[in-house]
Short mmCIF file of C-alpha atoms in Angstrom, two decimals:
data_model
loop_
_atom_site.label_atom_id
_atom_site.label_comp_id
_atom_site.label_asym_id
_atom_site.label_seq_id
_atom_site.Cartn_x
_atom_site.Cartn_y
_atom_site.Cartn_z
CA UNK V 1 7.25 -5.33 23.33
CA UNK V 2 9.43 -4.03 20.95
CA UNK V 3 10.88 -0.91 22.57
CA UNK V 4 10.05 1.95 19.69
CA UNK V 5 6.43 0.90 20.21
CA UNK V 6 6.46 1.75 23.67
CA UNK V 7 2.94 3.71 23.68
CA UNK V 8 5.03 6.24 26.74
CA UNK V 9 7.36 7.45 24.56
CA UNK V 10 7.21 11.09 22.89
CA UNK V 11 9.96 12.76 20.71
CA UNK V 12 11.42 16.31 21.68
CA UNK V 13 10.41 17.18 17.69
CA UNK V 14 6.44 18.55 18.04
CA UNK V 15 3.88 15.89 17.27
CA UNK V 16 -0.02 16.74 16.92
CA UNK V 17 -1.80 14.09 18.32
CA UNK V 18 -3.61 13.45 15.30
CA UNK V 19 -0.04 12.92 13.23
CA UNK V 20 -0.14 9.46 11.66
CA UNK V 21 4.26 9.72 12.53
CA UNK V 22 4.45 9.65 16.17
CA UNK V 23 8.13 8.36 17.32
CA UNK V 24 6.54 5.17 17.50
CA UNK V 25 6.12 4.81 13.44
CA UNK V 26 9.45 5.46 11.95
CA UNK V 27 8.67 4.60 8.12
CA UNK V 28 11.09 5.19 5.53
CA UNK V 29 11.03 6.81 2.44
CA UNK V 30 12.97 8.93 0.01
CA UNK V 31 12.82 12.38 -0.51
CA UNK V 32 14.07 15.22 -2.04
CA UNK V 33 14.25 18.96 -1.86
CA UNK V 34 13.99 21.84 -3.89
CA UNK V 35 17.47 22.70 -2.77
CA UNK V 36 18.86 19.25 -3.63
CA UNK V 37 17.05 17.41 -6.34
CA UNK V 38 19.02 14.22 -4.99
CA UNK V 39 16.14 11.69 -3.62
CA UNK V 40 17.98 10.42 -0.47
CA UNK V 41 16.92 7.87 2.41
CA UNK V 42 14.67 9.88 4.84
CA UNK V 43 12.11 8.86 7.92
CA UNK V 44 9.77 11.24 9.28
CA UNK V 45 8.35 12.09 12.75
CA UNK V 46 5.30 14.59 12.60
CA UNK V 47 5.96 16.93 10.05
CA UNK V 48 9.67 16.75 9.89
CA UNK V 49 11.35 14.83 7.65
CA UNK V 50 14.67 13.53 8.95
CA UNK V 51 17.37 13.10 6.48
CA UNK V 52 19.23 9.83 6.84
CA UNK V 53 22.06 10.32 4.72
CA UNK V 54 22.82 13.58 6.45
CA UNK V 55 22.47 11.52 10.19
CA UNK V 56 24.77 8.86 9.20
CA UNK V 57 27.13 11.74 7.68
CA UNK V 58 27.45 13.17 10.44
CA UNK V 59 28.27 9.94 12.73
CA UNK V 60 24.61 9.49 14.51
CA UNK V 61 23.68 6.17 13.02
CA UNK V 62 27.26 4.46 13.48
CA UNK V 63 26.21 1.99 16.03
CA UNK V 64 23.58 0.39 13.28
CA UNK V 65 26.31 -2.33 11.94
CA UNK V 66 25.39 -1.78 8.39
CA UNK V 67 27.50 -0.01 5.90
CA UNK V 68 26.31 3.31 5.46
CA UNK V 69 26.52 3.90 2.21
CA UNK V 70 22.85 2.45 1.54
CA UNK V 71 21.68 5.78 3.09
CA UNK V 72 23.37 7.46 -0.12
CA UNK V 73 21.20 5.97 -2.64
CA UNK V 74 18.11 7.06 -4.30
CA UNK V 75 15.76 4.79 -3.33
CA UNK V 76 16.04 1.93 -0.08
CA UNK V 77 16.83 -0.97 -1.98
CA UNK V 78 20.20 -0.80 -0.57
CA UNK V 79 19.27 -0.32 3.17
CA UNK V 80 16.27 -2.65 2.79
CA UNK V 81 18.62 -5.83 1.21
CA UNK V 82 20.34 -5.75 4.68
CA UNK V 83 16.99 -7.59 6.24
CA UNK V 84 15.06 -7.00 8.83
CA UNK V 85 17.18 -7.47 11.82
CA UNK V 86 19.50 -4.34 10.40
CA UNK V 87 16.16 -2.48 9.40
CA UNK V 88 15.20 -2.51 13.13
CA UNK V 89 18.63 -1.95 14.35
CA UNK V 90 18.40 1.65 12.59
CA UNK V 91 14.47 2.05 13.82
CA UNK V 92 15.85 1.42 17.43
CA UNK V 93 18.61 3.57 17.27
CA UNK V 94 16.06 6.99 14.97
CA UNK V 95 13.96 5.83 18.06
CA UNK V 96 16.50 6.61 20.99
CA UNK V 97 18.23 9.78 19.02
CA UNK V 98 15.06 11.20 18.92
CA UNK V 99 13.32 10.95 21.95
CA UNK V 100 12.14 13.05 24.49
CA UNK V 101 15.15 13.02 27.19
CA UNK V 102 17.84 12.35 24.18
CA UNK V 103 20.31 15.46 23.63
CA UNK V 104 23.39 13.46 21.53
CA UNK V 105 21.38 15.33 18.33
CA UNK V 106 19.08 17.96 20.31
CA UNK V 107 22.05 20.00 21.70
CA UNK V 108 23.74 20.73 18.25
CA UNK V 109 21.45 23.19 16.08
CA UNK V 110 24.06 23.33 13.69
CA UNK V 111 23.05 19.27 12.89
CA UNK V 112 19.36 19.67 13.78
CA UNK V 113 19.43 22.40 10.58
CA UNK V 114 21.18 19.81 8.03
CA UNK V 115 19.13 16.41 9.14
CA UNK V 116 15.15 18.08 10.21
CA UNK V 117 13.13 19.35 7.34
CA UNK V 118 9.77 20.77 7.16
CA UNK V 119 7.69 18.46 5.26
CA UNK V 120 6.38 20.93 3.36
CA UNK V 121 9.83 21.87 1.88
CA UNK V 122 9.93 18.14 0.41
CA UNK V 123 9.02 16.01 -2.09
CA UNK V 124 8.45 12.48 -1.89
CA UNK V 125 9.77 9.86 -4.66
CA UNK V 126 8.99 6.10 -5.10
CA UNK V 127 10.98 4.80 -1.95
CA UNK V 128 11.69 1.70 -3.61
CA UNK V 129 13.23 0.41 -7.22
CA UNK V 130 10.33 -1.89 -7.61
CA UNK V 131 11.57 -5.28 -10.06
CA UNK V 132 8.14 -7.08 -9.75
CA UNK V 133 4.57 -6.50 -9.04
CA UNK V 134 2.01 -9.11 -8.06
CA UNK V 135 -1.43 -8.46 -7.19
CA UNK V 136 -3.48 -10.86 -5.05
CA UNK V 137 -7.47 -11.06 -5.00
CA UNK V 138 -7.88 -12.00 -1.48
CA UNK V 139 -10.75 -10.67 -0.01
CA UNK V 140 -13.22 -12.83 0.33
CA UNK V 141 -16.53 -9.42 0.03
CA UNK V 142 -14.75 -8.73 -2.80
CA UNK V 143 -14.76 -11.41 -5.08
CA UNK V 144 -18.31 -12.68 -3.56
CA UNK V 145 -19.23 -9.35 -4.98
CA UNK V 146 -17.52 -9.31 -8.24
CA UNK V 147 -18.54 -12.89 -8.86
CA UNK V 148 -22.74 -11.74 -8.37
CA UNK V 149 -22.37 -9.58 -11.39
CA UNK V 150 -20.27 -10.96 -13.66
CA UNK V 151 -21.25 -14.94 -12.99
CA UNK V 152 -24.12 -17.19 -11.25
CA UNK V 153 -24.91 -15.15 -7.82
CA UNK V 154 -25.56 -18.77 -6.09
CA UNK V 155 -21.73 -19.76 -7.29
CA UNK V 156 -20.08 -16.28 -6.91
CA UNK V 157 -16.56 -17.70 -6.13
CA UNK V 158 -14.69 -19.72 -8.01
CA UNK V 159 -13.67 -23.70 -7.41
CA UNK V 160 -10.44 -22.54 -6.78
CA UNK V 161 -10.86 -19.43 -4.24
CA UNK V 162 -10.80 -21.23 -0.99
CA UNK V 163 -8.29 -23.00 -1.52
CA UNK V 164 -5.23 -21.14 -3.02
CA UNK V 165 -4.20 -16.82 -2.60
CA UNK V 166 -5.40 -16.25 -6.25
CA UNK V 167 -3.20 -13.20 -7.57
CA UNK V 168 -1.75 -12.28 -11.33
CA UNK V 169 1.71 -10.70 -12.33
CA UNK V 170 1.39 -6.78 -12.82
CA UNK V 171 3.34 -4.42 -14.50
CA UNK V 172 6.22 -2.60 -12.00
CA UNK V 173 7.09 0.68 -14.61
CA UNK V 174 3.91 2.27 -14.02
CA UNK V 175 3.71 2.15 -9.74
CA UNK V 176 3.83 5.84 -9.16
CA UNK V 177 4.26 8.05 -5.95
CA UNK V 178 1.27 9.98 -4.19
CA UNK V 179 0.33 13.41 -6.24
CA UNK V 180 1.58 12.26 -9.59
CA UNK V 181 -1.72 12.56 -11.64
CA UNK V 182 -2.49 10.30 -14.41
CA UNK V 183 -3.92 10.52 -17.36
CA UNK V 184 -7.30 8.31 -18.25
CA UNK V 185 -6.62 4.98 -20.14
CA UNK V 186 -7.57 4.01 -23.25
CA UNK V 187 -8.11 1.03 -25.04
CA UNK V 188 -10.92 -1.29 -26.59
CA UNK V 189 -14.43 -2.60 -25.12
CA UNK V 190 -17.41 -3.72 -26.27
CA UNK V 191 -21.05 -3.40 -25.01
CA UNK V 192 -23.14 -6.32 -24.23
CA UNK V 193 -25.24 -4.64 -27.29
CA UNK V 194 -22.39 -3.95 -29.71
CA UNK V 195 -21.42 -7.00 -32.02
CA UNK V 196 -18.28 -5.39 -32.72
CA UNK V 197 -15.59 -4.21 -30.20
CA UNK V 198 -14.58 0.34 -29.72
CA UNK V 199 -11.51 1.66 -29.29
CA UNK V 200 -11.23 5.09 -27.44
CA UNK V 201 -11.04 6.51 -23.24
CA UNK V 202 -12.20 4.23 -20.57
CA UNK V 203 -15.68 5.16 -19.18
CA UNK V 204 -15.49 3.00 -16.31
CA UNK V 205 -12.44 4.12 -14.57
CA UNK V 206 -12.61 2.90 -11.03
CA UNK V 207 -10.13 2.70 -7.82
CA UNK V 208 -9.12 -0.15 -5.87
CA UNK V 209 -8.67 0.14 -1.99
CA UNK V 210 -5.74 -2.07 -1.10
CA UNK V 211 -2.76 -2.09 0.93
CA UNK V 212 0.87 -3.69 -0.66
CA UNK V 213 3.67 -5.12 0.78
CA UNK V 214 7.44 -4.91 -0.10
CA UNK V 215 9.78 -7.35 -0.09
CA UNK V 216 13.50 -8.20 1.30
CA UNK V 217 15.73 -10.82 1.92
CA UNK V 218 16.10 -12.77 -1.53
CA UNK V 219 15.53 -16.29 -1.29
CA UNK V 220 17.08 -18.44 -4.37
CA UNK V 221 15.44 -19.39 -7.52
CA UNK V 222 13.73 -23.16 -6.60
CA UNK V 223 12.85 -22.58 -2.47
CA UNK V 224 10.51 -22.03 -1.17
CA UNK V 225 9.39 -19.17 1.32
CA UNK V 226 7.24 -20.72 4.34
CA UNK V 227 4.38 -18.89 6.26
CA UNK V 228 6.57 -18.88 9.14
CA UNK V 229 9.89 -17.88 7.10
CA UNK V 230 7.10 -14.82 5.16
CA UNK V 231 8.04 -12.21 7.45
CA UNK V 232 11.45 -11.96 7.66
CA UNK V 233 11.09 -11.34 3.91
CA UNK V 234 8.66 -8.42 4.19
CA UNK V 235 9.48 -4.91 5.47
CA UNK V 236 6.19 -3.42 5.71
CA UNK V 237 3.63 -1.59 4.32
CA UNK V 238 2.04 0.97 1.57
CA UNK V 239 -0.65 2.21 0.78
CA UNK V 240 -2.06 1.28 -2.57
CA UNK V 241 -4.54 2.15 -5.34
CA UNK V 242 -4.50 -0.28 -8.25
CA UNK V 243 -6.05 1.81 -10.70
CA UNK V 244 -8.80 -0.45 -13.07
CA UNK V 245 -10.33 0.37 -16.64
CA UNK V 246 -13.64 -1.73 -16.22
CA UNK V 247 -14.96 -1.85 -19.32
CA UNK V 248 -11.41 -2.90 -21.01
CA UNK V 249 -10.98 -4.94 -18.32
CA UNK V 250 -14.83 -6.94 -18.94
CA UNK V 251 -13.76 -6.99 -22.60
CA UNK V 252 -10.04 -8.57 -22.57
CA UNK V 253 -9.61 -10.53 -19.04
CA UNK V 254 -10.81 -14.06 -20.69
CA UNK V 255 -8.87 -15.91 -20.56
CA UNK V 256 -5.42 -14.67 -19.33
CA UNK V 257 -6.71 -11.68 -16.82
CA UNK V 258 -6.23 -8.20 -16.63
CA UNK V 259 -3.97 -6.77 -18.73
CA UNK V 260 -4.46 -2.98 -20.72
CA UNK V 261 -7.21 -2.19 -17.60
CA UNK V 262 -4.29 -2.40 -15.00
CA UNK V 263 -1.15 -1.76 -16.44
CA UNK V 264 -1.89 2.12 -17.46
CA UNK V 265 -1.01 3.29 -13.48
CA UNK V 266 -0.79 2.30 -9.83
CA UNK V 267 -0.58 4.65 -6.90
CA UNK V 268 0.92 4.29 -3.39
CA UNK V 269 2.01 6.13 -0.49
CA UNK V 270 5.32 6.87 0.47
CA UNK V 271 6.31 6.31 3.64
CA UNK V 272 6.95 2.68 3.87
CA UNK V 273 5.45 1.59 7.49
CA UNK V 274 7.60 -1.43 8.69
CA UNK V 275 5.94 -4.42 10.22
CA UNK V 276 7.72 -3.20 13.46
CA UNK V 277 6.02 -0.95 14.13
CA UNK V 278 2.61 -2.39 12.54
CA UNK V 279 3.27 -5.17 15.78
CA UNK V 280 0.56 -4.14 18.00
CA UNK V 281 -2.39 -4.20 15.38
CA UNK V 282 -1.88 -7.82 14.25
CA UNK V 283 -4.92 -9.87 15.10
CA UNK V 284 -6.86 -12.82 14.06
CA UNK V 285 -7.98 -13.35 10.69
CA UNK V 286 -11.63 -15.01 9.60
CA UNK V 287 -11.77 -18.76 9.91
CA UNK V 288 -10.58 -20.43 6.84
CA UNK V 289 -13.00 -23.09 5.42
CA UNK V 290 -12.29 -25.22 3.96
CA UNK V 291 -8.96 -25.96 5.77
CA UNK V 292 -6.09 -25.14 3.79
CA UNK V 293 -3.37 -27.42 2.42
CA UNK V 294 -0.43 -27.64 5.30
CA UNK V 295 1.90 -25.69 3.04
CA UNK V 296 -0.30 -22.32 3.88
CA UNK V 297 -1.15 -23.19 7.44
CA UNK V 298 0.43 -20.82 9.40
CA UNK V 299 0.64 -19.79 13.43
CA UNK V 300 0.24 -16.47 15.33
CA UNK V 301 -2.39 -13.15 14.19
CA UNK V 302 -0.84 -12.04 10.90
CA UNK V 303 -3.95 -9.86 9.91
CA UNK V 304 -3.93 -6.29 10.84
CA UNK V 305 -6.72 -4.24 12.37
CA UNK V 306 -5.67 -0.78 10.06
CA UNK V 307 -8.57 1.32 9.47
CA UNK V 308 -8.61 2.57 5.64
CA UNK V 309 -10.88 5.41 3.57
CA UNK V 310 -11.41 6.60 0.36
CA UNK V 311 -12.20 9.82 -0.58
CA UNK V 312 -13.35 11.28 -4.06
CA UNK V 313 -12.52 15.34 -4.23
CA UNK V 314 -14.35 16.79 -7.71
CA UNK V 315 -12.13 19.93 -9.43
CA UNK V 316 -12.38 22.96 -7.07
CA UNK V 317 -14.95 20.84 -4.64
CA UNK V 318 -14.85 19.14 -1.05
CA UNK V 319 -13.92 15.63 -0.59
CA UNK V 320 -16.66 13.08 -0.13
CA UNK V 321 -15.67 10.15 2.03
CA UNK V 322 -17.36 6.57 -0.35
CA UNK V 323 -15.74 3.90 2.00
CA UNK V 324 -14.32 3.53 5.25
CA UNK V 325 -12.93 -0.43 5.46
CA UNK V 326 -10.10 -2.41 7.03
CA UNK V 327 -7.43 -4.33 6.43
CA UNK V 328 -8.17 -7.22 8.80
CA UNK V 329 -11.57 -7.93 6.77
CA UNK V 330 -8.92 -9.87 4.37
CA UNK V 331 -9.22 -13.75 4.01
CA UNK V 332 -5.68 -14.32 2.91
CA UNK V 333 -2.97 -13.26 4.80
CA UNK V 334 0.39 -11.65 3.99
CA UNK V 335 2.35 -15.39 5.46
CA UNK V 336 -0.30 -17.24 2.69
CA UNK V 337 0.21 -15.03 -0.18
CA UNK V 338 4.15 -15.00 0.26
CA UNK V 339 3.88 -18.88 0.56
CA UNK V 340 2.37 -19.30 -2.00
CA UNK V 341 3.85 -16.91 -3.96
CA UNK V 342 7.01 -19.12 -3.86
CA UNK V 343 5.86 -22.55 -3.27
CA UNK V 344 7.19 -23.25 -6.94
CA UNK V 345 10.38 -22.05 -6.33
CA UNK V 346 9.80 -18.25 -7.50
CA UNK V 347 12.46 -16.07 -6.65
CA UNK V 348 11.85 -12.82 -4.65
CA UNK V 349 14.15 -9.75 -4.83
CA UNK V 350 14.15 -6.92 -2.52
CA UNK V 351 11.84 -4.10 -3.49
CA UNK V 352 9.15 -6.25 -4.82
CA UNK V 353 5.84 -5.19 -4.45
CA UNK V 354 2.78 -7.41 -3.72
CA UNK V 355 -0.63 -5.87 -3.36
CA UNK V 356 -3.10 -7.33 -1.18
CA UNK V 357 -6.37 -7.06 -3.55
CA UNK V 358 -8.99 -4.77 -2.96
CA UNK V 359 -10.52 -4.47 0.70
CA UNK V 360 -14.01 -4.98 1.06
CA UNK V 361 -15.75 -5.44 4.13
CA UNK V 362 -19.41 -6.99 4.41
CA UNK V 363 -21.75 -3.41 4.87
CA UNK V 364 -22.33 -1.26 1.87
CA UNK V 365 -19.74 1.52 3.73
CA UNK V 366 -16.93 -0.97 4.00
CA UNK V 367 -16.68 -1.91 0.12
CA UNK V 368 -13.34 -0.98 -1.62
CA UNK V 369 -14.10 -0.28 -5.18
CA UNK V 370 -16.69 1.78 -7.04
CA UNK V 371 -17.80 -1.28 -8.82
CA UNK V 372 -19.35 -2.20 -5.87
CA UNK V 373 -20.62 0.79 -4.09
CA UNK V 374 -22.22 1.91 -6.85
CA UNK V 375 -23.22 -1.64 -8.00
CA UNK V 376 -21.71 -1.43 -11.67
CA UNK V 377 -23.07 2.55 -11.88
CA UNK V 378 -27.04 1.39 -10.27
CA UNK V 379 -26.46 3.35 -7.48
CA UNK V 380 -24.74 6.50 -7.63
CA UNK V 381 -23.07 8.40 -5.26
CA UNK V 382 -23.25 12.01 -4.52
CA UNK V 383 -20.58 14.31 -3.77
CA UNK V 384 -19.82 16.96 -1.33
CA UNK V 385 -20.50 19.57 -4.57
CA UNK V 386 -24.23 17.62 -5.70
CA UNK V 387 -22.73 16.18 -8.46
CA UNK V 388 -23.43 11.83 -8.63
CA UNK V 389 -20.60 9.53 -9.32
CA UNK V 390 -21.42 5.93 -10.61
CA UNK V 391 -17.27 6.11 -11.84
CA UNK V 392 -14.35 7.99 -11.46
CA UNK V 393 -14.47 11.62 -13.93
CA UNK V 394 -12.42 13.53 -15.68
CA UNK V 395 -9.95 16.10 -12.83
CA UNK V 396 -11.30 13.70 -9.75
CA UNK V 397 -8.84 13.36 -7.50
CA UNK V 398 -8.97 10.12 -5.49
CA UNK V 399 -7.61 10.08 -2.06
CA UNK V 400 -6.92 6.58 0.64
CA UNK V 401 -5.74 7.14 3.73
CA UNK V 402 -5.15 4.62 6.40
CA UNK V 403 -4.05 4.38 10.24
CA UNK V 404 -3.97 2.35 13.54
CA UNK V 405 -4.25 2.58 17.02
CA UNK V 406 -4.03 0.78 20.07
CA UNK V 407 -3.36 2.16 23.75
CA UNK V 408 -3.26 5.79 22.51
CA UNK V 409 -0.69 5.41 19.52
CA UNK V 410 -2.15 6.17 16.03
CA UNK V 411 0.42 4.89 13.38
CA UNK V 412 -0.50 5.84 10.21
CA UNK V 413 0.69 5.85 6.02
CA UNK V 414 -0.63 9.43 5.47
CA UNK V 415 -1.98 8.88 2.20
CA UNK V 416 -2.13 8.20 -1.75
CA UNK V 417 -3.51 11.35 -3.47
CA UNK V 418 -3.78 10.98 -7.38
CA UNK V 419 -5.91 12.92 -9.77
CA UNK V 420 -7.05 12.32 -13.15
CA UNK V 421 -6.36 13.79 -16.31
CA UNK V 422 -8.47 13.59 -19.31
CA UNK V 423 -6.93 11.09 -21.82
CA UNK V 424 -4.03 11.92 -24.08
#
């Protein structure tokens, strides 16, 4: 076991059991305050937010062996180039300072008032500099679904599914932080009916329910990354909503893919969750046939059991819950995609960003876009307020959250809240 997990352990800073930040999670993010507009290297247990760059300024995080400078930068590139081994060096030593029994921090006030923050007194920025973006399409619901509406139903998947982590090159500039709204695309598509093309808002704006993973420990431009090399290049986890235009999307992805219908926004959460302390939840993954080429076999459980929901909340109504899924439902795995990824010799940096595709499960509750609950707008949804939803409106606000737990210990992201704006 890998000590901070240790399901005994509590933290002399109040917890509610329901907190997705018990001392056993230990993210990282940056932050900032409405005292100190400086975003700064932070973690977070319950609803505190503990200021790194004030611990390590005041000598608590000297026995990490890393320089501690990266905990005076605005964003965790820095901290997260050191690799993993540091990155858990600091989680062990956050996990020691600040649990129950521990005084070295709890006996000085004075230090307790310049590091612990009430949540609600900060603000959360994009925790990383983020210098690419891929997107995988890698569960297998998913594109079975996708491929009934838009192809033959008795050939849903393509030739090539089984056999290789499909996934396209996004755009990094627009990944944005939980409770920035955005504005509704716009752009041109064309109706089966229409012989000629319109330009003007999406009507089909839809969410996608996936998680991403971020990157560090560059390897060099022509090696290659193996499935049992992938995780000493990943941190951990976000949250992440990849944002899709539909009907620009139907009109412009042949041949080259996606392009104005994703590149207008994505949204994720935070707190970066580290695989650390994801280490309990891994389990198997489905059984891949047919069997993969040897460059993405791979040993161990690297799927993870985390439960995930969406929620759509209409202007001045109640959130409505329209999925409730999981992330081990997914038929590629992070070791595959990474492997792939950089079988060619691509070069990773730190502070990439890979999302896993949407996550659909195989029931009608489990599905991780609206495309598919809704079956391309045949089967509406209702909200908490009686309105229906076949696509996302006008001041919706669309919320994921997502969590674990094993033996008592829920470790959660908290969640991506965005709303939408009418179109500029």
């Amino acid at each position: 076991m890998i000590s901070p997990n240790d399901p005994s352990l509590a933290s002399w800073i109040k917890v509610d059991k329901e907190s997705d930040f018990p001392i056993q999670n230990i993210p990282f993010g940056i932050c900032h305050t409405q005292k100190d507009s400086a975003p700064r290297p932070c973690t977070r247990i319950g609803d505190t937010v503990i200021d790194l760059r004030a611990l390590a300024g005041l000598g608590y995080l000297s026995n990490c062996d890393v320089d501690l400078s990266i905990f005076d930068q605005p964003n965790l590139n820095a901290f997260f180039d050191c690799g993993r081994p540091s990155i858990s060096r600091v989680r062990n030593a956050l996990s020691v300072l600040f649990r129950e029994g521990s005084t070295a921090l709890k006996d000085h006030p004075d230090h307790i008032q310049k590091v612990c923050i009430p949540v609600e007194q900060t603000v959360a920025d994009l925790p990383v500099k983020i210098g690419d973006y891929t997107d995988f399409y890698s569960s297998i619901e998913h594109a079975t679904n996708i491929g009934k509406m838009f192809r033959d139903p008795a050939n849903a998947l393509l030739p090539n599914w089984k056999h290789i982590p499909v996934g396209y090159h996004g755009r990094s500039s627009s990944i944005i932080v939980s409770e920035q709204p955005i504005h509704r695309p716009k752009g041109q598509y064309k109706a089966d009916e229409d012989t000629l093309p319109s330009f003007g808002p999406c009507r089909l704006l839809d969410f996608e329910l996936e998680t991403a993973f971020i990157t560090c420990t560059p390897n060099q431009l022509g090696q290659s990354i193996t499935t049992g090399q992938a995780p000493e290049h990943i941190v951990g986890f976000v949250l992440f909503n990849d944002w899709s235009a539909r009907d620009i999307q139907k009109w412009e992805y042949v041949p080259l893919g996606p392009f104005l219908s994703k590149n207008f926004a994505s949204s994720i959460s935070p707190w970066v969750v580290t695989l650390d302390a994801l280490e309990p939840f891994r389990v198997s993954g489905p059984e891949q046939d047919p069997p993969v080429l040897p460059y993405l076999r791979y040993t161990g459980k690297w799927h993870y059991d985390i439960g995930l929901e969406v929620l759509i909340q209409p202007e001045g109504g109640e959130p409505t819950r329209v999925s409730e899924s999981n992330f081990k439902y997914m038929y590629w795995n992070i070791c595959q995609q990474l492997a792939h990824h950089t079988v060619n010799g691509c070069n990773i940096q730190t502070g990439d960003m890979y999302g896993s595709g949407t996550i659909s499960g195989a029931d009608q509750s489990s599905l991780g876009s609206m495309m598919e609950i809704t079956w391309r707008g045949t089967r509406p949804v209702k909200m908490s307020d009686g309105t229906e939803r076949k696509f996302i409106q006008d001041n919706d606000t669309v919320i994921i959250r997502g969590h674990a737990v094993k033996d008592g210990v829920r470790i959660g992201f908290g969640e991506v809240k965005t709303k939408v704006l009418p179109a500029n």
